[in-house]
């Protein structure tokens, strides 16, 4: 550190470069070492990483920027371009190529009328750390495209002595005023000395009111308190407009020479200040140590923030840098490291909850998507670039689709563990049945092939039951638990039950029926059935409760000779889900109502039977009106299946079945709040599942043996999903 003497003027403050000592105009404190660099080439890692556009050899040599984790800012497009950074110091060599074309014409001598130059080299070195050009030569600064407002403040003639340059308080004040009038966003003062007089304090306040952030060195006296100049500037400043820079080494340990945070810990931030790469006024490379070198690293961070987030005020930038600093030393703000070490990467990341304009809920939480919506296809693509703002109003492009977890497209494990055995009896004209599921309470850990979650494993042995009571001739009432409405209505069809290929009469393939009831009335050749039941989604967000749904079904069946015809209407009302998909609150979907028409045709073909089922519906989500999905979201749903089965083929009591099915798939459009105006976006899966299943069953040894094989194209309606094929063997033994 170099210190000049105090001139005879009462308001003349003697300041020194490299962060100053502890007062006394005639006292000299040793300058921290300046060492000519002889760096050892960095070993090439194995395997060699592919550098990004900004992760270059020049960047890796720029240890000030590297230690501050500036790469994230560069990758976000920030470089300091268009931002004026004032350096109040010994001036700069305007002929250095590192500053070519980026020295503001307002740069000047604020201590006299000299030409812009740098007698000591201190100003050039500090400016290089802050904003040296990215030109594939030497190093680049933290803000390599910022504009330099070089304000030469050294007292004329003071740099010629052995004590180093001296700086007057009036020159520093003039420099701050020039920075204010020039529209600078940051002012770097890598100087130290006596406490600031009123004139300098007033200039600092004017700068703060204009939005300038002032960064001042903490000093190099190994003291428990920062330099008197730094402390006085903090005391006088507009709140959150002054940062005091302390120095740490490349391990994040406070430098032995650096003054500590002390009583101004709330305004103290550390950055690399040991062996920092830069250059002198001639352009020769050196390694520098001192809090003077830590200050421009922080000033560069301010410039990057000001460019990337132009709506931020100076106090907001300071607050973000303090909040995102890497905590060092004692937890929280402490008397050594203050707020911690500068971390530009964290400063550029969102803080607090992300929100979208007009969307009441923040972009937080996860969703579970699948079933008829598949992977959401084009909607998922649209959600990858959602314009959102953090708690400071900073804009980000957020990949909301990444928060949507896909439901497992596998069905085999659920089908096997959901199969049931029934026992029943008749009481007069009534029937009673109790069913036992395959789940036995063992610690099943999930199916690796299908991805079925352990939470889907049946938890109890007795999970279903039904009772049917006659009310009058041709009229009966059925009610049960764990039974589908189709089973409670009964009599509509004897089509085989499939294991994997979802038939069109399944409302939601991944929904588990709970309680329900059905009333059946026979009217000559016609049969009318009315049913109502509750369903529970089998998939739930981790730690959450599976949503419920209510299903009402009206079905009319008739036999014309051997031909069986059926028509039906269904209403499905979901709470907390949309066709089985559960979305985060920000989507604004609280449930959905789906109206569907169903049709069935069954034809006898000798020993064979052919059945066709179709379902066509319209789903309308229940919307809050203030979510990502806005009005206009209507989905068309369709499912279809074709089954062929025959009995007595190889032996009198066997059965062979073939099924071709497209499970329920939804498609439509929705208005998504993805920017200033809602965007009409396709709401549909990327693919279309087609499933084929073959089954063979026959009685064996008092039980039943079932063989099933299946093949699924684009399972889960996901275009990129590989085909899903498998087989199952089931054996049921009665006793």
PDB file of C-alpha atoms in Angstrom, residues 26-271:
ATOM      1  CA  UNK A  26       2.897  10.581   7.528  1.00  0.00           C
ATOM      2  CA  UNK A  27       2.523   6.901   8.352  1.00  0.00           C
ATOM      3  CA  UNK A  28       3.451   4.443   5.651  1.00  0.00           C
ATOM      4  CA  UNK A  29       2.156   0.894   5.490  1.00  0.00           C
ATOM      5  CA  UNK A  30       3.892  -1.742   3.352  1.00  0.00           C
ATOM      6  CA  UNK A  31       2.272  -2.395   0.024  1.00  0.00           C
ATOM      7  CA  UNK A  32       0.920  -5.934  -0.441  1.00  0.00           C
ATOM      8  CA  UNK A  33       3.228  -7.898  -2.717  1.00  0.00           C
ATOM      9  CA  UNK A  34       3.029  -7.593  -6.487  1.00  0.00           C
ATOM     10  CA  UNK A  35       4.520 -10.684  -8.063  1.00  0.00           C
ATOM     11  CA  UNK A  36       5.323 -11.242 -11.715  1.00  0.00           C
ATOM     12  CA  UNK A  37       3.199 -14.241 -12.670  1.00  0.00           C
ATOM     13  CA  UNK A  38       4.803 -17.472 -13.752  1.00  0.00           C
ATOM     14  CA  UNK A  39       1.689 -19.628 -13.772  1.00  0.00           C
ATOM     15  CA  UNK A  40       1.961 -23.355 -14.277  1.00  0.00           C
ATOM     16  CA  UNK A  41      -0.255 -24.546 -17.134  1.00  0.00           C
ATOM     17  CA  UNK A  42      -3.513 -25.942 -15.865  1.00  0.00           C
ATOM     18  CA  UNK A  43      -3.543 -29.756 -16.131  1.00  0.00           C
ATOM     19  CA  UNK A  44      -5.998 -31.032 -18.702  1.00  0.00           C
ATOM     20  CA  UNK A  45      -8.780 -32.931 -16.955  1.00  0.00           C
ATOM     21  CA  UNK A  46      -9.725 -36.396 -18.130  1.00  0.00           C
ATOM     22  CA  UNK A  47     -11.946 -36.481 -20.076  1.00  0.00           C
ATOM     23  CA  UNK A  48     -11.464 -32.971 -21.409  1.00  0.00           C
ATOM     24  CA  UNK A  49     -14.657 -30.952 -20.961  1.00  0.00           C
ATOM     25  CA  UNK A  50     -16.091 -29.212 -23.981  1.00  0.00           C
ATOM     26  CA  UNK A  51     -15.857 -25.478 -23.234  1.00  0.00           C
ATOM     27  CA  UNK A  52     -18.953 -23.386 -23.717  1.00  0.00           C
ATOM     28  CA  UNK A  53     -18.815 -20.182 -25.724  1.00  0.00           C
ATOM     29  CA  UNK A  54     -17.600 -18.317 -22.655  1.00  0.00           C
ATOM     30  CA  UNK A  55     -15.709 -21.014 -20.764  1.00  0.00           C
ATOM     31  CA  UNK A  56     -12.515 -20.261 -22.661  1.00  0.00           C
ATOM     32  CA  UNK A  57      -8.820 -20.339 -21.845  1.00  0.00           C
ATOM     33  CA  UNK A  58      -8.972 -16.567 -21.413  1.00  0.00           C
ATOM     34  CA  UNK A  59     -11.797 -16.921 -18.910  1.00  0.00           C
ATOM     35  CA  UNK A  60      -9.917 -19.566 -16.943  1.00  0.00           C
ATOM     36  CA  UNK A  61      -6.915 -17.249 -16.734  1.00  0.00           C
ATOM     37  CA  UNK A  62      -9.180 -14.503 -15.370  1.00  0.00           C
ATOM     38  CA  UNK A  63      -9.155 -15.795 -11.814  1.00  0.00           C
ATOM     39  CA  UNK A  64     -11.078 -12.811 -10.473  1.00  0.00           C
ATOM     40  CA  UNK A  65     -14.050 -13.658 -12.681  1.00  0.00           C
ATOM     41  CA  UNK A  66     -13.675 -17.394 -12.099  1.00  0.00           C
ATOM     42  CA  UNK A  67     -13.626 -17.044  -8.307  1.00  0.00           C
ATOM     43  CA  UNK A  68     -16.765 -14.902  -8.490  1.00  0.00           C
ATOM     44  CA  UNK A  69     -18.514 -17.581 -10.622  1.00  0.00           C
ATOM     45  CA  UNK A  70     -19.226 -15.108 -13.403  1.00  0.00           C
ATOM     46  CA  UNK A  71     -19.702 -17.798 -16.061  1.00  0.00           C
ATOM     47  CA  UNK A  72     -23.406 -18.075 -15.262  1.00  0.00           C
ATOM     48  CA  UNK A  73     -23.838 -14.389 -16.047  1.00  0.00           C
ATOM     49  CA  UNK A  74     -22.056 -14.726 -19.372  1.00  0.00           C
ATOM     50  CA  UNK A  75     -24.155 -17.726 -20.315  1.00  0.00           C
ATOM     51  CA  UNK A  76     -27.236 -15.641 -19.524  1.00  0.00           C
ATOM     52  CA  UNK A  77     -26.038 -13.045 -22.031  1.00  0.00           C
ATOM     53  CA  UNK A  78     -24.575 -10.486 -19.630  1.00  0.00           C
ATOM     54  CA  UNK A  79     -21.221  -8.812 -20.242  1.00  0.00           C
ATOM     55  CA  UNK A  80     -21.738  -5.303 -18.870  1.00  0.00           C
ATOM     56  CA  UNK A  81     -22.465  -3.873 -22.321  1.00  0.00           C
ATOM     57  CA  UNK A  82     -24.032  -0.432 -22.132  1.00  0.00           C
ATOM     58  CA  UNK A  83     -23.165  -0.025 -18.443  1.00  0.00           C
ATOM     59  CA  UNK A  84     -20.850   2.795 -17.365  1.00  0.00           C
ATOM     60  CA  UNK A  85     -18.467   1.781 -14.584  1.00  0.00           C
ATOM     61  CA  UNK A  86     -16.563   4.642 -12.949  1.00  0.00           C
ATOM     62  CA  UNK A  87     -13.080   3.966 -11.577  1.00  0.00           C
ATOM     63  CA  UNK A  88     -11.896   6.765  -9.300  1.00  0.00           C
ATOM     64  CA  UNK A  89      -8.182   6.075  -9.084  1.00  0.00           C
ATOM     65  CA  UNK A  90      -4.854   7.024 -10.644  1.00  0.00           C
ATOM     66  CA  UNK A  91      -6.277   7.128 -14.148  1.00  0.00           C
ATOM     67  CA  UNK A  92      -5.717   4.702 -17.004  1.00  0.00           C
ATOM     68  CA  UNK A  93      -3.495   4.265 -20.009  1.00  0.00           C
ATOM     69  CA  UNK A  94      -5.963   4.994 -22.831  1.00  0.00           C
ATOM     70  CA  UNK A  95      -3.763   3.259 -25.396  1.00  0.00           C
ATOM     71  CA  UNK A  96      -4.056  -0.202 -23.869  1.00  0.00           C
ATOM     72  CA  UNK A  97      -5.916  -2.515 -26.268  1.00  0.00           C
ATOM     73  CA  UNK A  98      -7.826  -4.015 -23.331  1.00  0.00           C
ATOM     74  CA  UNK A  99      -9.858  -0.773 -23.127  1.00  0.00           C
ATOM     75  CA  UNK A 100      -9.973   0.058 -26.830  1.00  0.00           C
ATOM     76  CA  UNK A 101     -13.228   1.695 -27.884  1.00  0.00           C
ATOM     77  CA  UNK A 102     -14.731   1.469 -24.386  1.00  0.00           C
ATOM     78  CA  UNK A 103     -13.320   4.489 -22.554  1.00  0.00           C
ATOM     79  CA  UNK A 104     -16.078   7.026 -22.018  1.00  0.00           C
ATOM     80  CA  UNK A 105     -15.388  10.447 -23.570  1.00  0.00           C
ATOM     81  CA  UNK A 106     -16.429  11.886 -20.208  1.00  0.00           C
ATOM     82  CA  UNK A 107     -13.320  10.370 -18.597  1.00  0.00           C
ATOM     83  CA  UNK A 108     -11.157  13.116 -17.165  1.00  0.00           C
ATOM     84  CA  UNK A 109      -8.765  14.347 -14.518  1.00  0.00           C
ATOM     85  CA  UNK A 110     -10.856  15.303 -11.490  1.00  0.00           C
ATOM     86  CA  UNK A 111      -7.835  16.527  -9.494  1.00  0.00           C
ATOM     87  CA  UNK A 112      -6.509  18.958 -12.098  1.00  0.00           C
ATOM     88  CA  UNK A 113      -6.389  19.522 -15.831  1.00  0.00           C
ATOM     89  CA  UNK A 114      -3.960  16.820 -16.929  1.00  0.00           C
ATOM     90  CA  UNK A 115      -4.413  14.460 -19.819  1.00  0.00           C
ATOM     91  CA  UNK A 116      -5.821  11.029 -19.139  1.00  0.00           C
ATOM     92  CA  UNK A 117      -2.871   8.865 -18.122  1.00  0.00           C
ATOM     93  CA  UNK A 118      -1.730   6.564 -15.325  1.00  0.00           C
ATOM     94  CA  UNK A 119       1.573   7.318 -13.620  1.00  0.00           C
ATOM     95  CA  UNK A 120       1.365   4.563 -11.014  1.00  0.00           C
ATOM     96  CA  UNK A 121      -0.399   1.796 -12.918  1.00  0.00           C
ATOM     97  CA  UNK A 122      -2.849   1.248 -10.072  1.00  0.00           C
ATOM     98  CA  UNK A 123      -5.841   2.600 -11.964  1.00  0.00           C
ATOM     99  CA  UNK A 124      -5.077   0.508 -15.055  1.00  0.00           C
ATOM    100  CA  UNK A 125      -4.683  -2.622 -12.974  1.00  0.00           C
ATOM    101  CA  UNK A 126      -7.965  -2.081 -11.131  1.00  0.00           C
ATOM    102  CA  UNK A 127      -9.787  -1.227 -14.358  1.00  0.00           C
ATOM    103  CA  UNK A 128      -8.437  -4.394 -15.986  1.00  0.00           C
ATOM    104  CA  UNK A 129      -9.878  -6.596 -13.256  1.00  0.00           C
ATOM    105  CA  UNK A 130     -13.202  -4.837 -13.661  1.00  0.00           C
ATOM    106  CA  UNK A 131     -13.613  -4.669 -17.435  1.00  0.00           C
ATOM    107  CA  UNK A 132     -10.628  -5.759 -19.535  1.00  0.00           C
ATOM    108  CA  UNK A 133     -11.797  -6.882 -22.967  1.00  0.00           C
ATOM    109  CA  UNK A 134     -12.679 -10.422 -23.945  1.00  0.00           C
ATOM    110  CA  UNK A 135     -10.206 -10.696 -26.836  1.00  0.00           C
ATOM    111  CA  UNK A 136      -8.521 -14.103 -26.424  1.00  0.00           C
ATOM    112  CA  UNK A 137      -5.459 -12.414 -24.959  1.00  0.00           C
ATOM    113  CA  UNK A 138      -4.326 -12.430 -21.347  1.00  0.00           C
ATOM    114  CA  UNK A 139      -7.342 -12.006 -19.091  1.00  0.00           C
ATOM    115  CA  UNK A 140     -10.720 -10.373 -19.364  1.00  0.00           C
ATOM    116  CA  UNK A 141     -12.531  -8.409 -16.713  1.00  0.00           C
ATOM    117  CA  UNK A 142     -15.579  -9.453 -14.757  1.00  0.00           C
ATOM    118  CA  UNK A 143     -17.685  -7.175 -16.996  1.00  0.00           C
ATOM    119  CA  UNK A 144     -15.682  -7.352 -20.246  1.00  0.00           C
ATOM    120  CA  UNK A 145     -18.008  -5.176 -22.335  1.00  0.00           C
ATOM    121  CA  UNK A 146     -18.698  -2.395 -19.810  1.00  0.00           C
ATOM    122  CA  UNK A 147     -17.758   1.213 -20.569  1.00  0.00           C
ATOM    123  CA  UNK A 148     -14.912   2.634 -18.482  1.00  0.00           C
ATOM    124  CA  UNK A 149     -15.362   6.083 -16.982  1.00  0.00           C
ATOM    125  CA  UNK A 150     -11.766   6.691 -15.904  1.00  0.00           C
ATOM    126  CA  UNK A 151     -11.592   9.479 -13.323  1.00  0.00           C
ATOM    127  CA  UNK A 152      -8.025  10.404 -12.475  1.00  0.00           C
ATOM    128  CA  UNK A 153      -7.983  11.547  -8.862  1.00  0.00           C
ATOM    129  CA  UNK A 154      -4.302  11.351  -7.821  1.00  0.00           C
ATOM    130  CA  UNK A 155      -2.929  14.640  -6.486  1.00  0.00           C
ATOM    131  CA  UNK A 156      -0.583  16.149  -9.120  1.00  0.00           C
ATOM    132  CA  UNK A 157       3.010  15.163  -8.418  1.00  0.00           C
ATOM    133  CA  UNK A 158       2.170  12.746  -5.599  1.00  0.00           C
ATOM    134  CA  UNK A 159       2.830   9.577  -7.598  1.00  0.00           C
ATOM    135  CA  UNK A 160       6.495  10.506  -8.168  1.00  0.00           C
ATOM    136  CA  UNK A 161       7.444   9.937  -4.525  1.00  0.00           C
ATOM    137  CA  UNK A 162       8.345   6.667  -2.834  1.00  0.00           C
ATOM    138  CA  UNK A 163       5.238   6.776  -0.646  1.00  0.00           C
ATOM    139  CA  UNK A 164       2.865   6.316  -3.569  1.00  0.00           C
ATOM    140  CA  UNK A 165       0.043   8.459  -4.878  1.00  0.00           C
ATOM    141  CA  UNK A 166      -2.034  10.727  -2.699  1.00  0.00           C
ATOM    142  CA  UNK A 167      -5.684  11.505  -3.265  1.00  0.00           C
ATOM    143  CA  UNK A 168      -7.684  14.467  -2.053  1.00  0.00           C
ATOM    144  CA  UNK A 169     -11.214  14.201  -0.764  1.00  0.00           C
ATOM    145  CA  UNK A 170     -12.341  16.974  -3.107  1.00  0.00           C
ATOM    146  CA  UNK A 171     -11.070  14.990  -6.106  1.00  0.00           C
ATOM    147  CA  UNK A 172     -12.926  11.890  -4.931  1.00  0.00           C
ATOM    148  CA  UNK A 173     -16.075  13.973  -4.468  1.00  0.00           C
ATOM    149  CA  UNK A 174     -15.640  15.480  -7.935  1.00  0.00           C
ATOM    150  CA  UNK A 175     -15.243  11.983  -9.329  1.00  0.00           C
ATOM    151  CA  UNK A 176     -18.519  10.839  -7.767  1.00  0.00           C
ATOM    152  CA  UNK A 177     -20.310  13.885  -9.171  1.00  0.00           C
ATOM    153  CA  UNK A 178     -18.930  13.231 -12.662  1.00  0.00           C
ATOM    154  CA  UNK A 179     -20.034   9.595 -12.360  1.00  0.00           C
ATOM    155  CA  UNK A 180     -23.498  10.748 -11.318  1.00  0.00           C
ATOM    156  CA  UNK A 181     -23.882  13.143 -14.243  1.00  0.00           C
ATOM    157  CA  UNK A 182     -22.507  10.556 -16.681  1.00  0.00           C
ATOM    158  CA  UNK A 183     -25.144   7.977 -15.693  1.00  0.00           C
ATOM    159  CA  UNK A 184     -22.730   5.450 -14.192  1.00  0.00           C
ATOM    160  CA  UNK A 185     -24.250   2.458 -12.383  1.00  0.00           C
ATOM    161  CA  UNK A 186     -21.194   1.646 -10.261  1.00  0.00           C
ATOM    162  CA  UNK A 187     -18.243   3.612  -8.877  1.00  0.00           C
ATOM    163  CA  UNK A 188     -15.104   1.776  -7.769  1.00  0.00           C
ATOM    164  CA  UNK A 189     -12.904   3.372  -5.081  1.00  0.00           C
ATOM    165  CA  UNK A 190      -9.903   1.129  -4.395  1.00  0.00           C
ATOM    166  CA  UNK A 191      -8.497   3.679  -1.959  1.00  0.00           C
ATOM    167  CA  UNK A 192      -8.268   4.098   1.780  1.00  0.00           C
ATOM    168  CA  UNK A 193      -7.399   6.634   4.430  1.00  0.00           C
ATOM    169  CA  UNK A 194      -9.056   9.086   6.820  1.00  0.00           C
ATOM    170  CA  UNK A 195     -12.790   9.334   7.362  1.00  0.00           C
ATOM    171  CA  UNK A 196     -14.635  11.185   4.622  1.00  0.00           C
ATOM    172  CA  UNK A 197     -15.367  14.881   5.220  1.00  0.00           C
ATOM    173  CA  UNK A 198     -18.819  16.324   4.640  1.00  0.00           C
ATOM    174  CA  UNK A 199     -18.168  17.290   1.001  1.00  0.00           C
ATOM    175  CA  UNK A 200     -17.315  13.712   0.079  1.00  0.00           C
ATOM    176  CA  UNK A 201     -20.239  12.348   2.099  1.00  0.00           C
ATOM    177  CA  UNK A 202     -22.599  14.722   0.275  1.00  0.00           C
ATOM    178  CA  UNK A 203     -21.282  13.614  -3.124  1.00  0.00           C
ATOM    179  CA  UNK A 204     -21.757   9.994  -2.067  1.00  0.00           C
ATOM    180  CA  UNK A 205     -25.370  10.684  -1.125  1.00  0.00           C
ATOM    181  CA  UNK A 206     -25.995  12.353  -4.491  1.00  0.00           C
ATOM    182  CA  UNK A 207     -24.526   9.322  -6.225  1.00  0.00           C
ATOM    183  CA  UNK A 208     -26.652   6.931  -4.180  1.00  0.00           C
ATOM    184  CA  UNK A 209     -29.818   8.872  -4.915  1.00  0.00           C
ATOM    185  CA  UNK A 210     -28.960   8.606  -8.620  1.00  0.00           C
ATOM    186  CA  UNK A 211     -28.781   4.814  -8.354  1.00  0.00           C
ATOM    187  CA  UNK A 212     -24.996   4.434  -8.263  1.00  0.00           C
ATOM    188  CA  UNK A 213     -23.521   1.599  -6.228  1.00  0.00           C
ATOM    189  CA  UNK A 214     -20.181   2.555  -4.676  1.00  0.00           C
ATOM    190  CA  UNK A 215     -17.646  -0.185  -3.952  1.00  0.00           C
ATOM    191  CA  UNK A 216     -14.782   0.770  -1.636  1.00  0.00           C
ATOM    192  CA  UNK A 217     -11.785  -1.273  -0.465  1.00  0.00           C
ATOM    193  CA  UNK A 218     -11.748  -2.401   3.175  1.00  0.00           C
ATOM    194  CA  UNK A 219      -8.015  -1.731   3.671  1.00  0.00           C
ATOM    195  CA  UNK A 220      -4.884  -3.811   4.114  1.00  0.00           C
ATOM    196  CA  UNK A 221      -3.898  -3.414   7.782  1.00  0.00           C
ATOM    197  CA  UNK A 222      -5.041  -6.820   9.096  1.00  0.00           C
ATOM    198  CA  UNK A 223      -7.338  -4.838  11.388  1.00  0.00           C
ATOM    199  CA  UNK A 224     -10.535  -6.054  13.025  1.00  0.00           C
ATOM    200  CA  UNK A 225     -12.299  -2.987  11.621  1.00  0.00           C
ATOM    201  CA  UNK A 226     -12.423  -1.791   8.040  1.00  0.00           C
ATOM    202  CA  UNK A 227     -10.620   1.355   6.928  1.00  0.00           C
ATOM    203  CA  UNK A 228     -11.892   4.689   8.377  1.00  0.00           C
ATOM    204  CA  UNK A 229     -12.803   5.879   4.872  1.00  0.00           C
ATOM    205  CA  UNK A 230     -14.916   2.780   4.253  1.00  0.00           C
ATOM    206  CA  UNK A 231     -16.669   3.045   7.611  1.00  0.00           C
ATOM    207  CA  UNK A 232     -17.466   6.709   7.124  1.00  0.00           C
ATOM    208  CA  UNK A 233     -18.877   6.129   3.649  1.00  0.00           C
ATOM    209  CA  UNK A 234     -21.147   3.359   4.931  1.00  0.00           C
ATOM    210  CA  UNK A 235     -22.385   5.641   7.706  1.00  0.00           C
ATOM    211  CA  UNK A 236     -23.155   8.516   5.325  1.00  0.00           C
ATOM    212  CA  UNK A 237     -24.556   6.633   2.349  1.00  0.00           C
ATOM    213  CA  UNK A 238     -28.067   6.068   1.145  1.00  0.00           C
ATOM    214  CA  UNK A 239     -28.935   2.624   2.584  1.00  0.00           C
ATOM    215  CA  UNK A 240     -27.730  -0.320   0.498  1.00  0.00           C
ATOM    216  CA  UNK A 241     -25.668   1.739  -1.939  1.00  0.00           C
ATOM    217  CA  UNK A 242     -22.165   1.077  -0.545  1.00  0.00           C
ATOM    218  CA  UNK A 243     -20.305  -2.235  -0.513  1.00  0.00           C
ATOM    219  CA  UNK A 244     -17.035  -2.588   1.397  1.00  0.00           C
ATOM    220  CA  UNK A 245     -14.723  -5.114  -0.270  1.00  0.00           C
ATOM    221  CA  UNK A 246     -12.581  -7.488   1.775  1.00  0.00           C
ATOM    222  CA  UNK A 247     -10.078  -9.958   0.336  1.00  0.00           C
ATOM    223  CA  UNK A 248      -9.943 -13.758   0.476  1.00  0.00           C
ATOM    224  CA  UNK A 249      -7.582 -16.245  -1.121  1.00  0.00           C
ATOM    225  CA  UNK A 250      -8.589 -18.848  -3.686  1.00  0.00           C
ATOM    226  CA  UNK A 251      -9.670 -21.180  -0.871  1.00  0.00           C
ATOM    227  CA  UNK A 252     -12.120 -18.608   0.477  1.00  0.00           C
ATOM    228  CA  UNK A 253     -10.026 -17.825   3.571  1.00  0.00           C
ATOM    229  CA  UNK A 254      -9.701 -14.215   4.652  1.00  0.00           C
ATOM    230  CA  UNK A 255      -6.370 -12.766   3.515  1.00  0.00           C
ATOM    231  CA  UNK A 256      -3.959 -12.106   6.356  1.00  0.00           C
ATOM    232  CA  UNK A 257      -3.575  -8.462   5.267  1.00  0.00           C
ATOM    233  CA  UNK A 258      -7.285  -7.757   4.737  1.00  0.00           C
ATOM    234  CA  UNK A 259      -9.149  -5.594   7.212  1.00  0.00           C
ATOM    235  CA  UNK A 260     -12.120  -7.479   8.613  1.00  0.00           C
ATOM    236  CA  UNK A 261     -15.788  -6.555   8.533  1.00  0.00           C
ATOM    237  CA  UNK A 262     -16.024  -5.418  12.129  1.00  0.00           C
ATOM    238  CA  UNK A 263     -18.870  -3.029  12.865  1.00  0.00           C
ATOM    239  CA  UNK A 264     -19.934  -2.679   9.211  1.00  0.00           C
ATOM    240  CA  UNK A 265     -20.417  -6.400   8.636  1.00  0.00           C
ATOM    241  CA  UNK A 266     -23.827  -5.771   7.079  1.00  0.00           C
ATOM    242  CA  UNK A 267     -22.174  -3.883   4.189  1.00  0.00           C
ATOM    243  CA  UNK A 268     -19.056  -6.036   3.858  1.00  0.00           C
ATOM    244  CA  UNK A 269     -18.527  -8.535   1.048  1.00  0.00           C
ATOM    245  CA  UNK A 270     -15.389 -10.489   0.206  1.00  0.00           C
ATOM    246  CA  UNK A 271     -13.937 -11.436  -3.168  1.00  0.00           C
TER     247      UNK A 271
END
